[in-house]
Structures are given as structure tokens and as C-alpha cells.
Amino acid sequence: MLLKDRIALVTGGASGLGLATATAFVREGATVVINDLRLDAAKKAAAALGERHFAVGGDVSSEEAVAAMVKTTLDRFGRIDILVNNAGMPDNFTPTVDQTLDHWQRLIDVHLTGTYLMSKTVAPSMIARKSGVILNLNSIAGLLGLPVRTAYSAAKAGIGMLTQVLGCEWGPHNVRVNAVAPGYILTPLTEKLIADGKIDEKRIRRRTPMGTLGFAEDIAEAMVFLASDKAKFITAITLPVDGGYCSWGAPSDAFPLD
Ligand SMILES: NC(=O)c1ccc[n+]([C@@H]2O[C@H](COP(=O)([O-])OP(=O)(O)OC[C@H]3O[C@@H](n4cnc5c(N)ncnc54)[C@H](O)[C@@H]3O)[C@@H](O)[C@H]2O)c1
């Protein structure tokens, strides 16, 4: 077991990549605290994982809610070994000139400010113990230019730099900070985007060297590795888990599909 007896707090963990990561962490011996904006869903997810796991509600973009959920977790378990900043929401694929400031602000608040607030609130206890791992969710949208995905991409690119800055700042305290940049992964979020015609599954497969969308488990396994001592000399990086999407630069299709 790679994460035996570790305490992990996973934000937005009631669904998709967060839930898959929590599930893989439990398989590796961790106890997980599932945060989600939807407390009922978080409770259901934690209960399904087994008795020792726990749920906390709260919006990661609210300083008060973040302070409360971190305090609740520390009071109950005494420490947080692993923080996964996963909570997120999709953008609405509206041309930039038609977007509202509220939409921009909400995406920046949830993704970028949420990652910042959670990290800075959890880090003091990790620094005091000279041990901890923070894992952030970047995206191919934070690495490549995707038209109309304005706030989402800017927030994710910000998370990439936050990962570098915090990894450098907290490296001397043995607190590692890394990010995973998923390509297109089948989760409730992407399934809805496909169903709504916002993204085209066939085109994505053609553009991906490995010819397929990923599964939540593909991200979860990368998270397990980065959270574990096997990655003890890895910090301040973003690891793409994207079937080769970000590396493809030729003008032709990456994968033959009829
Ligand atoms: N699915 C993909 O293909 C993909 C690709 C790249 C990056 N990501 C990133 O991975 C993360 C998870 O995405 P997913 O596809 O699993 O999405 P999802 O919608 O399945 O899960 C996101 C969860 O976050 C929760 N949430 C939303 N706002 C919150 C807030 N303010 N506070 C607390 N919880 C909140 C939601 O209730 C939901 O349960 C996101 O950060 C997303 O941007 C996903």
C-alpha cells in the first residue's frame, strides 16, 4: 500500500476525478475527507468508501468555509498528509466578447483562488510537521490556447504557476506541491459537454496520439504516484496525463479514425 495511514483531504471529491482519486487513495490505505459544495453528495461518497472516511461541506473559494473545513479535518484526524485541490466547474463556451464579468470571476474564484486558499490554509500544519503533499488540478486548457475557454484556461494556467511558486517556497519544509494536467477525461463534467455539443468526442480522439479519451482512473493513478513516497524528489511540476495531446504538433491527425 502506497498511502498507508495517510490522511487526505480531497476538494470537490463527490464526483468525477476527485471521487476516483479518493477511491484510489483508499485502496492504497489512506483515510479520506471528501469536501464538496454539495454536502449530501460528499456524505454519500464518503459513506460508500467505508466507515472511517468523512465528509465536509463548503465552498473552496470562501475564506471562512476553507478555514472551517480545514479546522474540522485537523480536529478530527490531527493532521492532513495530502491535500488534493480538485474542486472545479466548467466554463460556458461563450465567445469572450459576450461573457459576463460574473462568469469570469466565479471561475477564477473557484479554481485559482480556491487552490490558493486551500493550500495556504493547510500548509502551516504541514510545514510544522515537515511533511505534506499538495496536488493541484491543472488542465490541457492551462497549457494550450483553447478559444472561448477564457477564464477556465487563465485560472488553470495560474494554478500551474501557483504549483511552481508554492513547490519552490515549501520545498525546504519537505512539502511537495505538484499538479496533474488531464487531457479530455470522461467524467460527468465532460459527458455533459459532449451531450450539449460543446465538445466533439470524435475530433478529440483524432487529435490525441493515443486515440482515446482518458478515464478518471488514469488521473487517479497519477495522483497516487505523486502523493506517494515514490515521488519524494518530485515537486513544483505539472504532469500532463493526456494520451500525448499536448505534445502533438504536426498538422495531420494524431490518430487515424474513419
Ligand atoms: N474531466 C476532465 O476532462 C478534466 C480535464 C482537465 C481538468 N479537469 C479538472 O478536474 C477537476 C475535477 O473535474 P471533474 O471532471 O471531475 O468535474 P465534476 O463536475 O465531475 O466534479 C467537480 C466537483 O467539484 C464540486 N465543486 C464545484 N465547485 C465547488 C466549490 N466552489 N467548492 C467545493 N466543491 C465544488 C462539484 O460539486 C463537483 O462534485 C476540475 O478542477 C476540472 O477543472 C477535468
Coordinates of C-alpha atoms and ligand atoms in Angstrom, one line a residue:
M1 CA 0.0 0.0 0.0
L2 CA 1.5 3.3 -1.1
L3 CA -0.5 5.6 1.1
K4 CA -1.0 3.5 4.3
D5 CA -2.4 5.6 7.2
R6 CA -2.2 8.9 5.3
I7 CA -5.0 11.5 5.8
A8 CA -6.1 13.0 2.5
L9 CA -8.5 15.9 2.0
V10 CA -10.0 16.0 -1.5
T11 CA -11.9 19.0 -2.6
G12 CA -14.8 18.6 -5.0
G13 CA -14.4 14.9 -4.1
A14 CA -18.1 13.8 -4.5
S15 CA -17.8 13.3 -8.3
G16 CA -15.6 12.6 -11.3
L17 CA -11.8 12.9 -10.9
G18 CA -11.9 13.8 -7.2
L19 CA -14.0 10.7 -6.3
A20 CA -11.8 8.4 -8.5
T21 CA -8.7 9.9 -6.7
A22 CA -10.3 9.4 -3.3
T23 CA -11.2 5.8 -4.2
A24 CA -7.7 5.0 -5.3
F25 CA -6.2 6.6 -2.2
V26 CA -8.5 4.4 0.0
R27 CA -7.3 1.3 -1.9
E28 CA -3.7 2.4 -1.0
G29 CA -4.5 2.6 2.7
A30 CA -5.4 6.3 3.1
T31 CA -8.3 7.8 5.1
V32 CA -10.1 10.4 3.0
V33 CA -12.1 13.5 3.9
I34 CA -14.3 14.4 1.0
N35 CA -15.1 18.1 0.6
D36 CA -17.8 19.2 -1.8
L37 CA -20.1 22.2 -2.3
R38 CA -22.8 19.5 -2.4
L39 CA -22.6 18.2 1.2
D40 CA -25.2 15.4 0.6
A41 CA -23.2 14.1 -2.3
A42 CA -20.0 14.3 -0.3
K43 CA -21.6 12.4 2.6
K44 CA -22.8 9.7 0.2
A45 CA -19.4 9.4 -1.4
A46 CA -17.6 9.2 2.0
A47 CA -20.0 6.6 3.3
A48 CA -19.6 4.5 0.1
L49 CA -15.8 4.4 0.7
G50 CA -16.2 3.0 4.2
E51 CA -16.7 3.8 7.8
R52 CA -13.5 5.7 8.7
H53 CA -14.0 8.3 5.9
F54 CA -15.6 11.6 6.4
A55 CA -17.3 14.4 4.5
V56 CA -17.2 18.2 4.9
G57 CA -19.2 20.8 3.0
G58 CA -18.0 24.2 1.9
D59 CA -17.1 26.4 -1.0
V60 CA -13.3 26.4 -1.6
S61 CA -13.5 30.0 -2.8
S62 CA -14.7 31.2 0.6
E63 CA -12.0 32.0 3.2
E64 CA -14.4 31.3 6.1
A65 CA -15.6 28.0 4.6
V66 CA -12.0 26.9 3.9
A67 CA -10.9 27.8 7.4
A68 CA -13.8 25.8 8.8
M69 CA -13.3 22.7 6.7
V70 CA -9.5 22.6 7.4
K71 CA -10.2 23.0 11.2
T72 CA -12.8 20.3 11.2
T73 CA -10.4 17.9 9.5
L74 CA -7.5 18.7 11.7
D75 CA -9.6 18.5 14.9
R76 CA -10.9 15.0 13.8
F77 CA -7.7 13.5 12.4
G78 CA -4.9 15.5 13.8
R79 CA -3.1 16.2 10.5
I80 CA -3.6 16.4 6.7
D81 CA -0.9 14.5 4.9
I82 CA -2.3 15.1 1.4
L83 CA -4.4 17.9 0.0
V84 CA -6.0 17.5 -3.4
N85 CA -7.2 20.8 -4.9
N86 CA -9.7 19.3 -7.3
A87 CA -13.0 21.3 -6.9
G88 CA -13.9 22.9 -10.2
M89 CA -16.6 23.9 -12.7
P90 CA -16.7 24.1 -16.5
D91 CA -16.8 27.3 -18.5
N92 CA -19.8 28.0 -20.7
F93 CA -18.1 28.2 -24.0
T94 CA -19.4 31.7 -24.7
P95 CA -17.3 33.9 -27.0
T96 CA -15.1 36.2 -24.9
V97 CA -16.8 39.4 -26.0
D98 CA -20.2 38.1 -24.8
Q99 CA -19.0 36.8 -21.5
T100 CA -20.1 38.4 -18.2
L101 CA -17.7 39.5 -15.6
D102 CA -19.6 37.4 -13.0
H103 CA -18.8 34.3 -15.0
W104 CA -15.1 35.1 -15.3
Q105 CA -14.9 35.9 -11.6
R106 CA -16.7 32.8 -10.5
L107 CA -14.3 30.5 -12.5
I108 CA -11.2 32.4 -11.2
D109 CA -12.6 32.2 -7.6
V110 CA -13.4 28.5 -7.6
H111 CA -10.3 27.2 -9.5
L112 CA -7.5 29.7 -8.8
T113 CA -8.5 31.4 -5.5
G114 CA -9.8 28.1 -4.2
T115 CA -6.5 26.4 -4.8
Y116 CA -4.6 29.3 -3.3
L117 CA -6.8 29.5 -0.2
M118 CA -6.9 25.7 0.5
S119 CA -3.1 25.5 0.1
K120 CA -2.2 28.4 2.3
T121 CA -4.7 27.2 5.0
V122 CA -3.5 23.6 5.1
A123 CA 0.3 24.4 4.6
P124 CA 1.1 25.7 8.1
S125 CA 0.3 22.3 9.7
M126 CA 2.3 20.5 7.0
I127 CA 5.3 22.9 7.4
A128 CA 5.2 22.4 11.2
R129 CA 5.4 18.6 10.7
K130 CA 8.0 19.0 7.9
S131 CA 5.8 16.7 5.7
G132 CA 3.0 17.1 3.3
V133 CA 1.9 16.7 -0.3
I134 CA -0.4 19.1 -2.2
L135 CA -1.8 18.1 -5.6
N136 CA -3.5 20.5 -7.9
L137 CA -5.7 20.1 -11.0
N138 CA -4.3 21.9 -14.0
S139 CA -5.6 21.0 -17.5
I140 CA -4.6 21.0 -21.1
A141 CA -6.5 24.2 -21.1
G142 CA -3.8 25.7 -18.8
L143 CA -1.1 24.6 -21.2
L144 CA -2.6 25.3 -24.7
G145 CA -4.8 28.0 -26.1
L146 CA -8.4 26.9 -26.4
P147 CA -10.7 29.6 -27.9
V148 CA -13.6 30.8 -25.7
R149 CA -12.4 28.9 -22.7
T150 CA -11.1 32.2 -21.3
A151 CA -11.5 32.2 -17.6
Y152 CA -11.1 28.4 -17.2
S153 CA -7.8 28.5 -19.1
A154 CA -6.5 31.6 -17.3
A155 CA -7.3 30.0 -13.9
K156 CA -5.7 26.7 -14.9
A157 CA -2.5 28.4 -16.1
G158 CA -2.5 30.4 -12.8
I159 CA -2.7 27.1 -11.0
G160 CA 0.3 25.9 -13.0
M161 CA 2.4 28.8 -11.8
L162 CA 1.0 28.5 -8.2
T163 CA 2.2 25.0 -8.3
Q164 CA 5.7 26.1 -9.2
V165 CA 5.8 29.0 -6.7
L166 CA 4.5 27.0 -3.7
G167 CA 6.6 24.0 -4.6
C168 CA 9.7 26.2 -4.5
E169 CA 8.6 28.1 -1.4
W170 CA 7.7 25.0 0.6
G171 CA 10.4 22.6 -0.7
P172 CA 12.7 23.4 2.2
H173 CA 9.9 22.3 4.6
N174 CA 9.5 18.9 2.7
V175 CA 6.1 19.9 1.5
R176 CA 5.8 18.9 -2.1
V177 CA 3.4 20.7 -4.5
N178 CA 2.6 19.2 -7.9
A179 CA -0.2 19.3 -10.5
V180 CA -1.7 16.9 -12.9
A181 CA -2.9 18.3 -16.3
P182 CA -5.6 15.9 -17.5
G183 CA -6.4 15.8 -21.2
Y184 CA -10.0 15.0 -22.1
I185 CA -11.3 12.6 -19.4
L186 CA -14.7 11.0 -19.3
T187 CA -16.4 12.3 -16.2
P188 CA -19.9 13.8 -15.5
L189 CA -18.4 17.2 -16.4
T190 CA -17.1 16.1 -19.9
E191 CA -20.1 13.8 -20.6
K192 CA -22.4 16.8 -20.2
L193 CA -20.1 18.9 -22.5
I194 CA -20.3 16.1 -25.1
A195 CA -24.1 15.8 -24.7
D196 CA -24.6 19.5 -25.1
G197 CA -22.5 19.6 -28.2
K198 CA -19.8 21.8 -26.6
I199 CA -17.0 19.3 -27.4
D200 CA -16.8 16.7 -30.1
E201 CA -15.6 13.3 -28.9
K202 CA -14.5 12.1 -32.4
R203 CA -12.4 15.2 -33.1
I204 CA -10.8 14.8 -29.7
R205 CA -9.9 11.2 -30.5
R206 CA -8.4 12.3 -33.8
R207 CA -6.3 14.9 -32.1
T208 CA -4.9 12.6 -29.4
P209 CA -1.9 10.3 -30.3
M210 CA -3.3 7.5 -28.1
G211 CA -6.7 7.8 -30.0
T212 CA -9.0 7.8 -27.0
L213 CA -10.3 10.0 -24.1
G214 CA -9.0 9.1 -20.7
F215 CA -10.7 7.6 -17.7
A216 CA -10.9 9.1 -14.2
E217 CA -8.8 6.2 -13.0
D218 CA -5.9 7.3 -15.3
I219 CA -5.8 10.6 -13.4
A220 CA -6.3 8.8 -10.0
E221 CA -3.2 6.6 -10.6
A222 CA -1.0 9.6 -11.4
M223 CA -2.3 11.2 -8.2
V224 CA -1.4 8.1 -6.2
F225 CA 2.1 8.1 -7.6
L226 CA 2.6 11.9 -6.9
A227 CA 1.2 11.6 -3.4
S228 CA 3.3 8.6 -2.5
D229 CA 6.9 8.4 -1.4
K230 CA 7.8 7.1 -4.8
A231 CA 7.7 10.7 -5.9
K232 CA 9.6 12.0 -2.9
F233 CA 12.0 14.0 -5.1
I234 CA 9.4 15.4 -7.4
T235 CA 8.0 18.9 -6.7
A236 CA 6.8 22.0 -8.4
I237 CA 5.8 20.3 -11.7
T238 CA 2.7 19.8 -13.8
L239 CA 2.4 16.3 -15.2
P240 CA 0.2 16.0 -18.3
V241 CA -1.9 12.9 -18.3
D242 CA -3.4 13.3 -21.8
G243 CA -2.6 10.5 -24.1
G244 CA 0.0 12.7 -25.8
Y245 CA -2.4 15.6 -26.6
C246 CA -0.1 18.4 -25.5
S247 CA 2.9 17.1 -27.4
W248 CA 1.2 16.7 -30.7
G249 CA 2.4 19.4 -33.1
A250 CA 2.0 18.0 -36.6
P251 CA -0.7 19.5 -38.9
S252 CA -2.2 16.0 -39.6
D253 CA -4.5 13.9 -37.4
A254 CA -2.7 12.3 -34.5
F255 CA -4.8 9.1 -34.7
P256 CA -6.5 7.6 -37.8
L257 CA -10.2 7.4 -37.4
D258 CA -12.9 6.9 -40.1
Ligands
LIG1 N1 -12.9 15.9 -16.7 C1 -11.9 16.4 -17.4 O1 -11.7 16.1 -18.6 C2 -10.9 17.4 -16.8 C3 -9.9 17.8 -17.6 C4 -8.9 18.7 -17.1 C5 -9.1 19.2 -15.8 N2 -10.2 18.8 -15.0 C6 -10.3 19.4 -13.7 O2 -10.5 18.3 -12.8 C7 -11.3 18.8 -11.7 C8 -12.5 17.8 -11.5 O3 -13.3 17.8 -12.7 P1 -14.4 16.7 -12.9 O4 -14.4 16.5 -14.4 O5 -14.2 15.5 -12.0 O6 -15.7 17.5 -12.5 P2 -17.0 17.1 -11.8 O7 -18.0 18.2 -12.1 O8 -17.4 15.7 -12.0 O9 -16.6 17.3 -10.2 C9 -16.3 18.6 -9.7 C10 -16.8 18.6 -8.3 O10 -16.4 19.8 -7.7 C11 -17.5 20.3 -6.9 N3 -17.4 21.8 -6.7 C12 -17.6 22.7 -7.7 N4 -17.4 23.9 -7.2 C13 -17.0 23.8 -5.9 C14 -16.6 24.7 -4.9 N5 -16.6 26.0 -5.1 N6 -16.3 24.2 -3.7 C15 -16.3 22.8 -3.5 N7 -16.6 21.9 -4.4 C16 -17.0 22.4 -5.6 C17 -18.8 19.9 -7.6 O11 -19.9 19.9 -6.8 C18 -18.3 18.5 -8.2 O12 -18.7 17.5 -7.3 C19 -11.7 20.2 -12.0 O13 -10.8 21.1 -11.4 C20 -11.6 20.3 -13.5 O14 -11.3 21.6 -14.0 C21 -11.1 17.9 -15.6

